[in-house]
């Protein structure tokens, strides 16, 4: 049966791969992100390829008013949201705690934490009304372990892990499932964003081993949302086979 899947951060990486995966299983999609032209292009591609309906919602998840307005203004038949994938997020910078940029800190906290809260708060009443729903938060291995220079990003992902538990407890009486999918290294635009557009530095993050792809993570999210109604995957930690822990990789020698 076709479901409605609301995906934040669908313009790139894991979120875009989720959009493609769920479209292939004939779900209809609400896709959100700041880059409107990418949303429009994705909508055209997925509607044409899979014959499904896609609603682009250009949105900055940090903007509380805009989030509320966008969700409240959804057309009636888009308001039955079966799955919310809280994926929009980013790391900015990789430096010791005394060397961090406070604007980067603000943006990470505002997006990864407050943005997730704003979108969830807007969508939860719709799920409560229908007596069902599933929220999947995209955490990270950075929410399980804290690694050198990861400080604030790791803190936001630890907070996502904690919030996932809190949401699951509070939403239990309303038939709303809450899960977390926490990946290790995934090659997306993540590192380009983290290093403020430095593609060389970003590329080095994925050298000498096979990272996860957005599609690998989308497969996991699709699985988590497809288990029977009486089952919930609370937490799924998905790592590249070549990564044992946040900073422990088995890398092949690479020739320069
Ligand atoms: P990408 O940079 O490829 O994608 C990030 C997505 O988040 C984009 O679609 C971007 O859209 C969106 N986004 C960022 N800021 C905002 C905002 N303020 N409002 C709305 N959308 C926003 O990275 P990934 O796909 O890798 O990251 C997705 C999630 O996965 C993040 O939460 C990240 O922390 C997490 N993660 C990533 C891992 C990795 O190794 N790549 C590993 C573990 C977790 P736009 O710019 O158009 O707004
Ligand atoms: C993204 C993975 O290890 O760069 O959350 O923090 S990591």
PDB file of C-alpha atoms and ligand atoms in Angstrom:
ATOM      1  CA  UNK A   1       0.000   0.000   0.000  1.00  0.00           C
ATOM      2  CA  UNK A   2       1.326   3.453  -0.892  1.00  0.00           C
ATOM      3  CA  UNK A   3       2.459   5.570   2.070  1.00  0.00           C
ATOM      4  CA  UNK A   4       3.302   9.246   2.409  1.00  0.00           C
ATOM      5  CA  UNK A   5       6.942   9.779   3.335  1.00  0.00           C
ATOM      6  CA  UNK A   6       8.192  13.200   4.495  1.00  0.00           C
ATOM      7  CA  UNK A   7      11.948  13.494   3.985  1.00  0.00           C
ATOM      8  CA  UNK A   8      14.030  16.427   5.201  1.00  0.00           C
ATOM      9  CA  UNK A   9      17.327  17.089   3.430  1.00  0.00           C
ATOM     10  CA  UNK A  10      16.233  15.358   0.227  1.00  0.00           C
ATOM     11  CA  UNK A  11      18.370  17.479  -2.111  1.00  0.00           C
ATOM     12  CA  UNK A  12      21.520  15.407  -1.602  1.00  0.00           C
ATOM     13  CA  UNK A  13      23.164  12.304  -0.178  1.00  0.00           C
ATOM     14  CA  UNK A  14      21.195  10.086   2.199  1.00  0.00           C
ATOM     15  CA  UNK A  15      17.932  12.059   1.925  1.00  0.00           C
ATOM     16  CA  UNK A  16      17.976  11.987  -1.875  1.00  0.00           C
ATOM     17  CA  UNK A  17      18.756   8.261  -1.842  1.00  0.00           C
ATOM     18  CA  UNK A  18      15.810   7.746   0.540  1.00  0.00           C
ATOM     19  CA  UNK A  19      13.556   9.648  -1.879  1.00  0.00           C
ATOM     20  CA  UNK A  20      14.701   7.381  -4.731  1.00  0.00           C
ATOM     21  CA  UNK A  21      14.285   4.208  -2.653  1.00  0.00           C
ATOM     22  CA  UNK A  22      10.783   5.024  -1.393  1.00  0.00           C
ATOM     23  CA  UNK A  23       9.704   6.260  -4.832  1.00  0.00           C
ATOM     24  CA  UNK A  24      10.752   2.894  -6.253  1.00  0.00           C
ATOM     25  CA  UNK A  25       8.400   1.200  -3.798  1.00  0.00           C
ATOM     26  CA  UNK A  26       5.595   3.479  -5.016  1.00  0.00           C
ATOM     27  CA  UNK A  27       5.269   5.654  -1.938  1.00  0.00           C
ATOM     28  CA  UNK A  28       4.358   9.303  -2.385  1.00  0.00           C
ATOM     29  CA  UNK A  29       6.872  11.816  -1.127  1.00  0.00           C
ATOM     30  CA  UNK A  30       7.128  15.211   0.505  1.00  0.00           C
ATOM     31  CA  UNK A  31      10.696  16.324  -0.131  1.00  0.00           C
ATOM     32  CA  UNK A  32      12.281  19.154   1.781  1.00  0.00           C
ATOM     33  CA  UNK A  33      15.532  21.143   1.583  1.00  0.00           C
ATOM     34  CA  UNK A  34      16.750  24.674   0.973  1.00  0.00           C
ATOM     35  CA  UNK A  35      17.832  24.203  -2.659  1.00  0.00           C
ATOM     36  CA  UNK A  36      14.545  24.543  -4.486  1.00  0.00           C
ATOM     37  CA  UNK A  37      15.886  23.837  -7.983  1.00  0.00           C
ATOM     38  CA  UNK A  38      17.186  20.446  -6.816  1.00  0.00           C
ATOM     39  CA  UNK A  39      13.801  19.609  -5.301  1.00  0.00           C
ATOM     40  CA  UNK A  40      12.058  20.520  -8.554  1.00  0.00           C
ATOM     41  CA  UNK A  41      14.455  18.386 -10.588  1.00  0.00           C
ATOM     42  CA  UNK A  42      14.086  15.426  -8.220  1.00  0.00           C
ATOM     43  CA  UNK A  43      10.316  15.688  -8.363  1.00  0.00           C
ATOM     44  CA  UNK A  44      10.361  15.626 -12.183  1.00  0.00           C
ATOM     45  CA  UNK A  45      12.719  12.644 -12.254  1.00  0.00           C
ATOM     46  CA  UNK A  46      10.846  10.551  -9.684  1.00  0.00           C
ATOM     47  CA  UNK A  47       7.343  11.300 -10.976  1.00  0.00           C
ATOM     48  CA  UNK A  48       8.414  10.379 -14.502  1.00  0.00           C
ATOM     49  CA  UNK A  49      10.337   7.250 -13.525  1.00  0.00           C
ATOM     50  CA  UNK A  50       7.966   5.800 -10.919  1.00  0.00           C
ATOM     51  CA  UNK A  51       4.558   7.365 -11.668  1.00  0.00           C
ATOM     52  CA  UNK A  52       4.208   8.574  -8.079  1.00  0.00           C
ATOM     53  CA  UNK A  53       3.299  11.991  -6.661  1.00  0.00           C
ATOM     54  CA  UNK A  54       6.036  14.164  -5.180  1.00  0.00           C
ATOM     55  CA  UNK A  55       5.473  17.410  -3.300  1.00  0.00           C
ATOM     56  CA  UNK A  56       8.525  19.668  -3.029  1.00  0.00           C
ATOM     57  CA  UNK A  57       8.664  21.761   0.131  1.00  0.00           C
ATOM     58  CA  UNK A  58      11.508  24.295  -0.100  1.00  0.00           C
ATOM     59  CA  UNK A  59      12.334  24.908   3.526  1.00  0.00           C
ATOM     60  CA  UNK A  60      15.054  25.782   5.988  1.00  0.00           C
ATOM     61  CA  UNK A  61      14.380  23.530   8.974  1.00  0.00           C
ATOM     62  CA  UNK A  62      15.920  26.181  11.263  1.00  0.00           C
ATOM     63  CA  UNK A  63      13.041  28.543  10.479  1.00  0.00           C
ATOM     64  CA  UNK A  64      10.355  27.577  13.011  1.00  0.00           C
ATOM     65  CA  UNK A  65       7.643  29.785  11.505  1.00  0.00           C
ATOM     66  CA  UNK A  66       8.319  28.565   7.969  1.00  0.00           C
ATOM     67  CA  UNK A  67       8.238  24.926   9.111  1.00  0.00           C
ATOM     68  CA  UNK A  68       4.880  25.398  10.870  1.00  0.00           C
ATOM     69  CA  UNK A  69       3.409  27.307   7.943  1.00  0.00           C
ATOM     70  CA  UNK A  70       4.559  24.737   5.384  1.00  0.00           C
ATOM     71  CA  UNK A  71       3.150  21.778   7.329  1.00  0.00           C
ATOM     72  CA  UNK A  72      -0.114  23.565   8.207  1.00  0.00           C
ATOM     73  CA  UNK A  73      -0.612  24.535   4.568  1.00  0.00           C
ATOM     74  CA  UNK A  74      -0.170  21.018   3.214  1.00  0.00           C
ATOM     75  CA  UNK A  75      -3.118  20.064   1.006  1.00  0.00           C
ATOM     76  CA  UNK A  76      -5.554  17.773   2.856  1.00  0.00           C
ATOM     77  CA  UNK A  77      -4.533  14.548   1.109  1.00  0.00           C
ATOM     78  CA  UNK A  78      -0.852  15.214   1.922  1.00  0.00           C
ATOM     79  CA  UNK A  79      -1.542  15.554   5.620  1.00  0.00           C
ATOM     80  CA  UNK A  80      -1.670  11.819   6.299  1.00  0.00           C
ATOM     81  CA  UNK A  81       2.056  11.438   6.865  1.00  0.00           C
ATOM     82  CA  UNK A  82       3.033   7.830   7.508  1.00  0.00           C
ATOM     83  CA  UNK A  83       6.787   8.275   7.860  1.00  0.00           C
ATOM     84  CA  UNK A  84       8.896  11.295   8.776  1.00  0.00           C
ATOM     85  CA  UNK A  85      12.602  10.922   8.021  1.00  0.00           C
ATOM     86  CA  UNK A  86      14.485  13.573   9.993  1.00  0.00           C
ATOM     87  CA  UNK A  87      17.631  13.572   7.889  1.00  0.00           C
ATOM     88  CA  UNK A  88      18.558  17.246   7.266  1.00  0.00           C
ATOM     89  CA  UNK A  89      21.822  17.912   9.022  1.00  0.00           C
ATOM     90  CA  UNK A  90      25.444  18.814   8.691  1.00  0.00           C
ATOM     91  CA  UNK A  91      28.869  19.038  10.245  1.00  0.00           C
ATOM     92  CA  UNK A  92      30.778  22.289   9.897  1.00  0.00           C
ATOM     93  CA  UNK A  93      34.489  22.303  10.682  1.00  0.00           C
ATOM     94  CA  UNK A  94      36.780  19.825  12.399  1.00  0.00           C
ATOM     95  CA  UNK A  95      38.787  21.585  15.061  1.00  0.00           C
ATOM     96  CA  UNK A  96      39.653  21.502  18.730  1.00  0.00           C
ATOM     97  CA  UNK A  97      37.018  22.941  21.038  1.00  0.00           C
ATOM     98  CA  UNK A  98      38.978  26.170  21.550  1.00  0.00           C
ATOM     99  CA  UNK A  99      39.423  26.635  17.792  1.00  0.00           C
ATOM    100  CA  UNK A 100      35.828  26.122  16.707  1.00  0.00           C
ATOM    101  CA  UNK A 101      33.862  28.786  14.862  1.00  0.00           C
ATOM    102  CA  UNK A 102      30.824  29.820  16.909  1.00  0.00           C
ATOM    103  CA  UNK A 103      28.788  30.439  13.745  1.00  0.00           C
ATOM    104  CA  UNK A 104      29.472  26.831  12.735  1.00  0.00           C
ATOM    105  CA  UNK A 105      28.377  25.682  16.205  1.00  0.00           C
ATOM    106  CA  UNK A 106      25.153  27.682  15.940  1.00  0.00           C
ATOM    107  CA  UNK A 107      24.346  26.274  12.523  1.00  0.00           C
ATOM    108  CA  UNK A 108      24.957  22.667  13.580  1.00  0.00           C
ATOM    109  CA  UNK A 109      22.877  22.994  16.737  1.00  0.00           C
ATOM    110  CA  UNK A 110      20.123  24.922  14.950  1.00  0.00           C
ATOM    111  CA  UNK A 111      19.899  22.396  12.097  1.00  0.00           C
ATOM    112  CA  UNK A 112      20.694  18.995  13.601  1.00  0.00           C
ATOM    113  CA  UNK A 113      18.851  19.542  16.834  1.00  0.00           C
ATOM    114  CA  UNK A 114      16.408  22.426  16.730  1.00  0.00           C
ATOM    115  CA  UNK A 115      15.442  21.799  13.095  1.00  0.00           C
ATOM    116  CA  UNK A 116      14.670  18.161  13.872  1.00  0.00           C
ATOM    117  CA  UNK A 117      12.532  19.320  16.797  1.00  0.00           C
ATOM    118  CA  UNK A 118      10.639  21.959  14.797  1.00  0.00           C
ATOM    119  CA  UNK A 119       9.759  19.548  11.982  1.00  0.00           C
ATOM    120  CA  UNK A 120       8.777  16.798  14.426  1.00  0.00           C
ATOM    121  CA  UNK A 121       6.614  19.176  16.477  1.00  0.00           C
ATOM    122  CA  UNK A 122       4.760  20.252  13.333  1.00  0.00           C
ATOM    123  CA  UNK A 123       4.191  16.708  12.050  1.00  0.00           C
ATOM    124  CA  UNK A 124       3.415  14.850  15.306  1.00  0.00           C
ATOM    125  CA  UNK A 125      -0.142  16.306  15.723  1.00  0.00           C
ATOM    126  CA  UNK A 126      -1.043  14.922  12.284  1.00  0.00           C
ATOM    127  CA  UNK A 127       0.260  11.485  13.269  1.00  0.00           C
ATOM    128  CA  UNK A 128      -1.540  11.653  16.623  1.00  0.00           C
ATOM    129  CA  UNK A 129      -4.803  12.472  14.876  1.00  0.00           C
ATOM    130  CA  UNK A 130      -4.507   9.461  12.596  1.00  0.00           C
ATOM    131  CA  UNK A 131      -3.314   7.240  15.468  1.00  0.00           C
ATOM    132  CA  UNK A 132      -0.245   6.027  13.624  1.00  0.00           C
ATOM    133  CA  UNK A 133       3.072   7.131  12.209  1.00  0.00           C
ATOM    134  CA  UNK A 134       6.779   6.436  12.221  1.00  0.00           C
ATOM    135  CA  UNK A 135       9.587   8.915  12.825  1.00  0.00           C
ATOM    136  CA  UNK A 136      13.073   7.900  11.725  1.00  0.00           C
ATOM    137  CA  UNK A 137      15.871  10.129  12.977  1.00  0.00           C
ATOM    138  CA  UNK A 138      19.181   9.966  11.152  1.00  0.00           C
ATOM    139  CA  UNK A 139      21.778   9.824  13.914  1.00  0.00           C
ATOM    140  CA  UNK A 140      25.404   8.877  13.422  1.00  0.00           C
ATOM    141  CA  UNK A 141      28.274   6.883  14.825  1.00  0.00           C
ATOM    142  CA  UNK A 142      29.140  10.382  16.088  1.00  0.00           C
ATOM    143  CA  UNK A 143      26.145  10.020  18.394  1.00  0.00           C
ATOM    144  CA  UNK A 144      27.574   6.824  19.829  1.00  0.00           C
ATOM    145  CA  UNK A 145      31.217   7.870  20.149  1.00  0.00           C
ATOM    146  CA  UNK A 146      32.920  11.232  20.471  1.00  0.00           C
ATOM    147  CA  UNK A 147      36.030  11.552  18.323  1.00  0.00           C
ATOM    148  CA  UNK A 148      38.857  14.123  18.392  1.00  0.00           C
ATOM    149  CA  UNK A 149      37.809  17.514  16.996  1.00  0.00           C
ATOM    150  CA  UNK A 150      34.246  16.280  16.479  1.00  0.00           C
ATOM    151  CA  UNK A 151      33.064  17.995  19.708  1.00  0.00           C
ATOM    152  CA  UNK A 152      29.967  20.007  18.720  1.00  0.00           C
ATOM    153  CA  UNK A 153      28.879  17.822  15.800  1.00  0.00           C
ATOM    154  CA  UNK A 154      29.195  14.746  18.057  1.00  0.00           C
ATOM    155  CA  UNK A 155      27.212  16.562  20.748  1.00  0.00           C
ATOM    156  CA  UNK A 156      24.366  17.264  18.319  1.00  0.00           C
ATOM    157  CA  UNK A 157      24.246  13.612  17.275  1.00  0.00           C
ATOM    158  CA  UNK A 158      24.374  12.434  20.903  1.00  0.00           C
ATOM    159  CA  UNK A 159      21.428  14.762  21.444  1.00  0.00           C
ATOM    160  CA  UNK A 160      19.603  13.187  18.490  1.00  0.00           C
ATOM    161  CA  UNK A 161      20.152   9.759  20.104  1.00  0.00           C
ATOM    162  CA  UNK A 162      18.758  11.018  23.392  1.00  0.00           C
ATOM    163  CA  UNK A 163      15.824  12.759  21.741  1.00  0.00           C
ATOM    164  CA  UNK A 164      15.008   9.610  19.784  1.00  0.00           C
ATOM    165  CA  UNK A 165      14.606   7.770  23.087  1.00  0.00           C
ATOM    166  CA  UNK A 166      12.547  10.598  24.603  1.00  0.00           C
ATOM    167  CA  UNK A 167      10.291  10.829  21.565  1.00  0.00           C
ATOM    168  CA  UNK A 168       9.763   7.064  21.578  1.00  0.00           C
ATOM    169  CA  UNK A 169       8.673   7.135  25.227  1.00  0.00           C
ATOM    170  CA  UNK A 170       6.382  10.149  24.863  1.00  0.00           C
ATOM    171  CA  UNK A 171       4.775   9.005  21.615  1.00  0.00           C
ATOM    172  CA  UNK A 172       4.241   5.396  22.699  1.00  0.00           C
ATOM    173  CA  UNK A 173       0.582   5.920  23.744  1.00  0.00           C
ATOM    174  CA  UNK A 174      -0.283   7.354  20.329  1.00  0.00           C
ATOM    175  CA  UNK A 175       0.800   4.474  18.101  1.00  0.00           C
ATOM    176  CA  UNK A 176       3.753   6.445  16.747  1.00  0.00           C
ATOM    177  CA  UNK A 177       6.981   4.486  16.330  1.00  0.00           C
ATOM    178  CA  UNK A 178      10.340   6.246  16.682  1.00  0.00           C
ATOM    179  CA  UNK A 179      13.587   4.790  15.331  1.00  0.00           C
ATOM    180  CA  UNK A 180      17.119   5.935  14.775  1.00  0.00           C
ATOM    181  CA  UNK A 181      19.399   4.934  11.921  1.00  0.00           C
ATOM    182  CA  UNK A 182      23.015   5.795  12.697  1.00  0.00           C
ATOM    183  CA  UNK A 183      25.536   5.457   9.883  1.00  0.00           C
ATOM    184  CA  UNK A 184      29.321   5.472   9.925  1.00  0.00           C
ATOM    185  CA  UNK A 185      31.150   7.088   7.011  1.00  0.00           C
ATOM    186  CA  UNK A 186      28.897   7.717   4.001  1.00  0.00           C
ATOM    187  CA  UNK A 187      30.278   9.377   0.884  1.00  0.00           C
ATOM    188  CA  UNK A 188      27.891  12.241   0.139  1.00  0.00           C
ATOM    189  CA  UNK A 189      28.300  16.029   0.128  1.00  0.00           C
ATOM    190  CA  UNK A 190      28.770  15.783   3.903  1.00  0.00           C
ATOM    191  CA  UNK A 191      32.553  16.294   3.960  1.00  0.00           C
ATOM    192  CA  UNK A 192      32.492  19.012   1.285  1.00  0.00           C
ATOM    193  CA  UNK A 193      30.084  20.889   3.561  1.00  0.00           C
ATOM    194  CA  UNK A 194      32.145  20.076   6.686  1.00  0.00           C
ATOM    195  CA  UNK A 195      35.289  21.493   5.043  1.00  0.00           C
ATOM    196  CA  UNK A 196      33.484  24.556   3.689  1.00  0.00           C
ATOM    197  CA  UNK A 197      33.768  23.536   0.034  1.00  0.00           C
ATOM    198  CA  UNK A 198      37.321  22.141   0.100  1.00  0.00           C
ATOM    199  CA  UNK A 199      36.777  19.136  -2.191  1.00  0.00           C
ATOM    200  CA  UNK A 200      40.347  17.877  -1.889  1.00  0.00           C
ATOM    201  CA  UNK A 201      40.156  17.641   1.881  1.00  0.00           C
ATOM    202  CA  UNK A 202      36.700  16.103   1.589  1.00  0.00           C
ATOM    203  CA  UNK A 203      37.878  13.470  -0.916  1.00  0.00           C
ATOM    204  CA  UNK A 204      40.659  12.376   1.434  1.00  0.00           C
ATOM    205  CA  UNK A 205      38.084  11.286   4.025  1.00  0.00           C
ATOM    206  CA  UNK A 206      36.995   8.417   1.759  1.00  0.00           C
ATOM    207  CA  UNK A 207      40.378   7.319   0.384  1.00  0.00           C
ATOM    208  CA  UNK A 208      41.713   3.780   0.820  1.00  0.00           C
ATOM    209  CA  UNK A 209      38.475   2.041   1.838  1.00  0.00           C
ATOM    210  CA  UNK A 210      34.911   1.625   0.661  1.00  0.00           C
ATOM    211  CA  UNK A 211      32.566   3.998   2.488  1.00  0.00           C
ATOM    212  CA  UNK A 212      28.815   3.517   2.671  1.00  0.00           C
ATOM    213  CA  UNK A 213      26.708   5.090  -0.036  1.00  0.00           C
ATOM    214  CA  UNK A 214      23.514   7.042   0.457  1.00  0.00           C
ATOM    215  CA  UNK A 215      21.753   4.049  -1.105  1.00  0.00           C
ATOM    216  CA  UNK A 216      23.112   1.718   1.603  1.00  0.00           C
ATOM    217  CA  UNK A 217      21.585   3.953   4.263  1.00  0.00           C
ATOM    218  CA  UNK A 218      18.324   4.338   2.310  1.00  0.00           C
ATOM    219  CA  UNK A 219      18.045   0.523   2.190  1.00  0.00           C
ATOM    220  CA  UNK A 220      18.341   0.442   5.985  1.00  0.00           C
ATOM    221  CA  UNK A 221      15.753   3.198   6.456  1.00  0.00           C
ATOM    222  CA  UNK A 222      13.413   1.417   4.054  1.00  0.00           C
ATOM    223  CA  UNK A 223      13.825  -1.819   6.036  1.00  0.00           C
ATOM    224  CA  UNK A 224      13.203  -0.044   9.356  1.00  0.00           C
ATOM    225  CA  UNK A 225       9.930   1.414   8.062  1.00  0.00           C
ATOM    226  CA  UNK A 226       8.827  -1.872   6.515  1.00  0.00           C
ATOM    227  CA  UNK A 227       8.853  -4.182   9.531  1.00  0.00           C
ATOM    228  CA  UNK A 228       5.465  -5.465  10.755  1.00  0.00           C
ATOM    229  CA  UNK A 229       3.295  -3.118  12.835  1.00  0.00           C
ATOM    230  CA  UNK A 230       4.093  -4.944  16.092  1.00  0.00           C
ATOM    231  CA  UNK A 231       7.884  -4.604  15.575  1.00  0.00           C
ATOM    232  CA  UNK A 232      10.114  -1.558  16.018  1.00  0.00           C
ATOM    233  CA  UNK A 233      13.794  -1.172  15.222  1.00  0.00           C
ATOM    234  CA  UNK A 234      14.875   1.194  17.994  1.00  0.00           C
ATOM    235  CA  UNK A 235      18.396   1.784  16.765  1.00  0.00           C
ATOM    236  CA  UNK A 236      20.352   0.640  13.759  1.00  0.00           C
ATOM    237  CA  UNK A 237      24.107   1.319  13.615  1.00  0.00           C
ATOM    238  CA  UNK A 238      25.249   0.828  10.022  1.00  0.00           C
ATOM    239  CA  UNK A 239      28.993   0.878   9.330  1.00  0.00           C
ATOM    240  CA  UNK A 240      31.244   0.333   6.339  1.00  0.00           C
ATOM    241  CA  UNK A 241      32.863  -3.102   6.713  1.00  0.00           C
ATOM    242  CA  UNK A 242      36.217  -1.285   6.707  1.00  0.00           C
ATOM    243  CA  UNK A 243      35.274   0.915   9.696  1.00  0.00           C
ATOM    244  CA  UNK A 244      35.259  -0.668  13.158  1.00  0.00           C
ATOM    245  CA  UNK A 245      34.655   2.513  15.173  1.00  0.00           C
ATOM    246  CA  UNK A 246      34.397   6.266  14.567  1.00  0.00           C
ATOM    247  CA  UNK A 247      38.120   6.690  13.884  1.00  0.00           C
ATOM    248  CA  UNK A 248      39.272   3.102  13.244  1.00  0.00           C
ATOM    249  CA  UNK A 249      39.494   2.184   9.569  1.00  0.00           C
ATOM    250  CA  UNK A 250      41.224  -0.549   7.619  1.00  0.00           C
ATOM    251  CA  UNK A 251      42.669   1.436   4.721  1.00  0.00           C
ATOM    252  CA  UNK A 252      44.591   0.190   1.692  1.00  0.00           C
ATOM    253  CA  UNK A 253      47.739   2.070   0.768  1.00  0.00           C
ATOM    254  CA  UNK A 254      46.818   4.629  -1.887  1.00  0.00           C
ATOM    255  CA  UNK A 255      49.299   5.831  -4.495  1.00  0.00           C
ATOM    256  CA  UNK A 256      49.542   9.594  -4.781  1.00  0.00           C
TER     257      UNK A 256
HETATM  258  P1  LIG B   1      24.593  15.937   2.457  1.00  0.00           P
HETATM  259  O1  LIG B   1      25.377  17.174   2.678  1.00  0.00           O
HETATM  260  O2  LIG B   1      24.803  15.202   1.177  1.00  0.00           O
HETATM  261  O3  LIG B   1      23.042  16.224   2.642  1.00  0.00           O
HETATM  262  C1  LIG B   1      22.566  17.026   3.687  1.00  0.00           C
HETATM  263  C2  LIG B   1      21.126  17.389   3.417  1.00  0.00           C
HETATM  264  O4  LIG B   1      20.658  18.187   4.531  1.00  0.00           O
HETATM  265  C3  LIG B   1      20.951  18.212   2.169  1.00  0.00           C
HETATM  266  O5  LIG B   1      19.827  17.756   1.457  1.00  0.00           O
HETATM  267  C4  LIG B   1      20.708  19.617   2.686  1.00  0.00           C
HETATM  268  O6  LIG B   1      19.816  20.315   1.822  1.00  0.00           O
HETATM  269  C5  LIG B   1      19.988  19.326   4.007  1.00  0.00           C
HETATM  270  N1  LIG B   1      20.058  20.466   4.918  1.00  0.00           N
HETATM  271  C6  LIG B   1      21.139  20.976   5.529  1.00  0.00           C
HETATM  272  N2  LIG B   1      20.812  22.066   6.240  1.00  0.00           N
HETATM  273  C7  LIG B   1      19.462  22.232   6.082  1.00  0.00           C
HETATM  274  C8  LIG B   1      18.523  23.179   6.548  1.00  0.00           C
HETATM  275  N3  LIG B   1      18.891  24.178   7.346  1.00  0.00           N
HETATM  276  N4  LIG B   1      17.239  23.054   6.174  1.00  0.00           N
HETATM  277  C9  LIG B   1      16.862  22.049   5.375  1.00  0.00           C
HETATM  278  N5  LIG B   1      17.693  21.115   4.887  1.00  0.00           N
HETATM  279  C10 LIG B   1      18.989  21.218   5.237  1.00  0.00           C
HETATM  280  O7  LIG B   1      24.951  14.986   3.698  1.00  0.00           O
HETATM  281  P2  LIG B   1      24.406  13.546   4.138  1.00  0.00           P
HETATM  282  O8  LIG B   1      23.399  13.043   3.195  1.00  0.00           O
HETATM  283  O9  LIG B   1      25.584  12.713   4.423  1.00  0.00           O
HETATM  284  O10 LIG B   1      23.741  13.926   5.530  1.00  0.00           O
HETATM  285  C11 LIG B   1      22.408  13.619   5.862  1.00  0.00           C
HETATM  286  C12 LIG B   1      22.325  13.302   7.336  1.00  0.00           C
HETATM  287  O11 LIG B   1      23.111  12.153   7.615  1.00  0.00           O
HETATM  288  C13 LIG B   1      22.848  14.397   8.259  1.00  0.00           C
HETATM  289  O12 LIG B   1      21.989  14.507   9.368  1.00  0.00           O
HETATM  290  C14 LIG B   1      24.208  13.866   8.701  1.00  0.00           C
HETATM  291  O13 LIG B   1      24.592  14.372   9.958  1.00  0.00           O
HETATM  292  C15 LIG B   1      23.925  12.380   8.745  1.00  0.00           C
HETATM  293  N6  LIG B   1      25.072  11.498   8.684  1.00  0.00           N
HETATM  294  C16 LIG B   1      25.962  11.549   7.640  1.00  0.00           C
HETATM  295  C17 LIG B   1      27.040  10.684   7.584  1.00  0.00           C
HETATM  296  C18 LIG B   1      28.083  10.771   6.531  1.00  0.00           C
HETATM  297  O14 LIG B   1      29.183  10.206   6.728  1.00  0.00           O
HETATM  298  N7  LIG B   1      27.822  11.384   5.385  1.00  0.00           N
HETATM  299  C19 LIG B   1      27.204   9.639   8.618  1.00  0.00           C
HETATM  300  C20 LIG B   1      26.236   9.686   9.670  1.00  0.00           C
HETATM  301  C21 LIG B   1      25.192  10.563   9.670  1.00  0.00           C
HETATM  302  P3  LIG B   1      19.968  21.860   1.390  1.00  0.00           P
HETATM  303  O15 LIG B   1      21.431  22.191   1.446  1.00  0.00           O
HETATM  304  O16 LIG B   1      19.383  21.903   0.018  1.00  0.00           O
HETATM  305  O17 LIG B   1      19.145  22.579   2.388  1.00  0.00           O
HETATM  306  C1  LIG B   2      29.033  11.527  10.025  1.00  0.00           C
HETATM  307  C2  LIG B   2      30.082  10.510  10.274  1.00  0.00           C
HETATM  308  O1  LIG B   2      32.255  10.079  11.526  1.00  0.00           O
HETATM  309  O2  LIG B   2      32.169  12.029  10.091  1.00  0.00           O
HETATM  310  O3  LIG B   2      28.131  11.607  11.070  1.00  0.00           O
HETATM  311  O4  LIG B   2      30.999  12.016  12.172  1.00  0.00           O
HETATM  312  S1  LIG B   2      31.433  11.210  11.052  1.00  0.00           S
END
